[in-house]
Amino acid sequence: MTTTGVDTNVSTVPAHTGSRGSRALGAICLVLIAALLIFALWVTPPEVSQRDAVRLFYIHVPSAIVSFYIAFTITLIGSILYLAKQSVFWDLMAGASAEIGVVFLGFTLVTGMLWGRPTWGTYWQWDPRLTSTAVSFVLYLGYLAVRRLDMDPALRSRRAAILGIVSFANLIIVRYSVSWWRSLHQGTTLDPVDTQMDGVMLFTFFLGTITMILVFFWLLIHRFRVAWLEHQLAEVGLEAAIQERRSEGNASDASSDGKTR
Amino acid sequence: MGWEYVIPGYLVVFGTLAVYATAVLRRGRSLSKQLPEEKRRFLAPEAGTTDLEK
């Protein structure tokens, strides 16, 4: 049916999680990933002692920055705001951010292990930084498991929010582990006042960081929308179940009325 | 020296990102199709927040 030449039957609501903004961000991310690969694997020179293994630095540190400083911080803020305001938005945001954070923390662990082999001579060492990072990984996996428990949604969200806040405390241990204990892991990579790195390597590091941050936000937009759709679907199912119960109740009332007459 | 660690590292990171992103997008499409249009909007105004879809 058309009115004033416009087809009103055409759906304005897309059957996907994309939007103009997310598509533009996605395109920027693809360009940045291509640039990062060129700079990290080809343009930058090998380091004097680590040789080509240093190239893992351009994805290892940005992955850690994204998971610790962005993803799990959003989970912390979302958890606090959920407990304060009972906001579904913040509950879903906290969950979406934690899931992507776990993916990036996995990247941090894997690339760290691969980098450790040629530089330290071992893939893994029960060192304070590595151990506390692995503990964080397990804690946030636990957080994601709690979010999937089959129980009252409000209670589940409250428990997840508490775990989201408690898990963040371990990140402080991860952050300061290299200063508090003797560690095989190096300390702060970039001193904001006096950095030891310069030129194309520093540029590639910043390129890697910006790329990973934008990829994170692109994923967060889509993952949040998926979580929102899941929430809506659960509500539709609940409404249908209530409706079914009501009609069953009405039908039994009508039959009992008929019998009494 | 070191390429035998660098290449698997980059493959794991960007391969996983590609697989994860595809899975999220596909899940979004599949869920959208199961919902009526009025429920498909992200953060509808009645939820007390702005509409991200704009």
PDB file of N, CA and C in Angstrom, chain B residues 29-51:
ATOM      1  N   ARG B  29      21.434 -11.754  13.038  1.00  0.00           N
ATOM      2  CA  ARG B  29      20.478 -11.948  11.940  1.00  0.00           C
ATOM      3  C   ARG B  29      19.421 -12.970  12.311  1.00  0.00           C
ATOM      4  N   SER B  30      19.897 -14.087  12.881  1.00  0.00           N
ATOM      5  CA  SER B  30      18.972 -15.170  13.231  1.00  0.00           C
ATOM      6  C   SER B  30      17.967 -14.711  14.292  1.00  0.00           C
ATOM      7  N   LEU B  31      18.420 -13.972  15.308  1.00  0.00           N
ATOM      8  CA  LEU B  31      17.506 -13.511  16.365  1.00  0.00           C
ATOM      9  C   LEU B  31      16.537 -12.469  15.824  1.00  0.00           C
ATOM     10  N   SER B  32      17.037 -11.574  14.964  1.00  0.00           N
ATOM     11  CA  SER B  32      16.180 -10.526  14.402  1.00  0.00           C
ATOM     12  C   SER B  32      14.989 -11.121  13.660  1.00  0.00           C
ATOM     13  N   LYS B  33      15.256 -12.209  12.937  1.00  0.00           N
ATOM     14  CA  LYS B  33      14.184 -12.826  12.139  1.00  0.00           C
ATOM     15  C   LYS B  33      13.121 -13.460  13.011  1.00  0.00           C
ATOM     16  N   GLN B  34      13.492 -13.837  14.250  1.00  0.00           N
ATOM     17  CA  GLN B  34      12.530 -14.494  15.145  1.00  0.00           C
ATOM     18  C   GLN B  34      11.645 -13.500  15.885  1.00  0.00           C
ATOM     19  N   LEU B  35      11.982 -12.209  15.793  1.00  0.00           N
ATOM     20  CA  LEU B  35      11.251 -11.209  16.577  1.00  0.00           C
ATOM     21  C   LEU B  35      10.349 -10.356  15.691  1.00  0.00           C
ATOM     22  N   PRO B  36       9.203  -9.926  16.239  1.00  0.00           N
ATOM     23  CA  PRO B  36       8.397  -8.960  15.488  1.00  0.00           C
ATOM     24  C   PRO B  36       9.140  -7.628  15.413  1.00  0.00           C
ATOM     25  N   GLU B  37       8.803  -6.822  14.372  1.00  0.00           N
ATOM     26  CA  GLU B  37       9.549  -5.573  14.131  1.00  0.00           C
ATOM     27  C   GLU B  37       9.623  -4.654  15.337  1.00  0.00           C
ATOM     28  N   GLU B  38       8.511  -4.523  16.059  1.00  0.00           N
ATOM     29  CA  GLU B  38       8.491  -3.556  17.169  1.00  0.00           C
ATOM     30  C   GLU B  38       9.424  -3.976  18.306  1.00  0.00           C
ATOM     31  N   LYS B  39       9.763  -5.292  18.331  1.00  0.00           N
ATOM     32  CA  LYS B  39      10.670  -5.770  19.386  1.00  0.00           C
ATOM     33  C   LYS B  39      12.119  -5.766  18.915  1.00  0.00           C
ATOM     34  N   ARG B  40      12.316  -5.451  17.625  1.00  0.00           N
ATOM     35  CA  ARG B  40      13.649  -5.573  17.040  1.00  0.00           C
ATOM     36  C   ARG B  40      14.515  -4.336  17.278  1.00  0.00           C
ATOM     37  N   ARG B  41      13.872  -3.240  17.637  1.00  0.00           N
ATOM     38  CA  ARG B  41      14.634  -1.994  17.821  1.00  0.00           C
ATOM     39  C   ARG B  41      15.542  -2.103  19.027  1.00  0.00           C
ATOM     40  N   PHE B  42      16.751  -1.618  18.865  1.00  0.00           N
ATOM     41  CA  PHE B  42      17.697  -1.660  19.977  1.00  0.00           C
ATOM     42  C   PHE B  42      17.421  -0.449  20.848  1.00  0.00           C
ATOM     43  N   LEU B  43      17.163  -0.682  22.094  1.00  0.00           N
ATOM     44  CA  LEU B  43      16.901   0.388  23.037  1.00  0.00           C
ATOM     45  C   LEU B  43      15.744   1.270  22.580  1.00  0.00           C
ATOM     46  N   ALA B  44      14.584   0.683  22.522  1.00  0.00           N
ATOM     47  CA  ALA B  44      13.394   1.441  22.136  1.00  0.00           C
ATOM     48  C   ALA B  44      13.151   2.550  23.161  1.00  0.00           C
ATOM     49  N   PRO B  45      12.506   3.658  22.750  1.00  0.00           N
ATOM     50  CA  PRO B  45      12.311   4.788  23.658  1.00  0.00           C
ATOM     51  C   PRO B  45      11.623   4.397  24.968  1.00  0.00           C
ATOM     52  N   GLU B  46      10.737   3.392  24.921  1.00  0.00           N
ATOM     53  CA  GLU B  46      10.041   3.006  26.159  1.00  0.00           C
ATOM     54  C   GLU B  46      10.980   2.389  27.195  1.00  0.00           C
ATOM     55  N   ALA B  47      12.190   1.984  26.728  1.00  0.00           N
ATOM     56  CA  ALA B  47      13.164   1.431  27.679  1.00  0.00           C
ATOM     57  C   ALA B  47      13.855   2.548  28.473  1.00  0.00           C
ATOM     58  N   GLY B  48      13.534   3.793  28.135  1.00  0.00           N
ATOM     59  CA  GLY B  48      14.081   4.911  28.891  1.00  0.00           C
ATOM     60  C   GLY B  48      15.468   5.322  28.435  1.00  0.00           C
ATOM     61  N   THR B  49      15.848   4.881  27.247  1.00  0.00           N
ATOM     62  CA  THR B  49      17.173   5.226  26.738  1.00  0.00           C
ATOM     63  C   THR B  49      17.033   5.660  25.274  1.00  0.00           C
ATOM     64  N   THR B  50      18.113   6.095  24.695  1.00  0.00           N
ATOM     65  CA  THR B  50      18.036   6.547  23.299  1.00  0.00           C
ATOM     66  C   THR B  50      18.084   5.353  22.354  1.00  0.00           C
ATOM     67  N   ASP B  51      17.599   5.574  21.144  1.00  0.00           N
ATOM     68  CA  ASP B  51      17.570   4.502  20.144  1.00  0.00           C
ATOM     69  C   ASP B  51      18.910   4.471  19.418  1.00  0.00           C
TER      70      ASP B  51
END
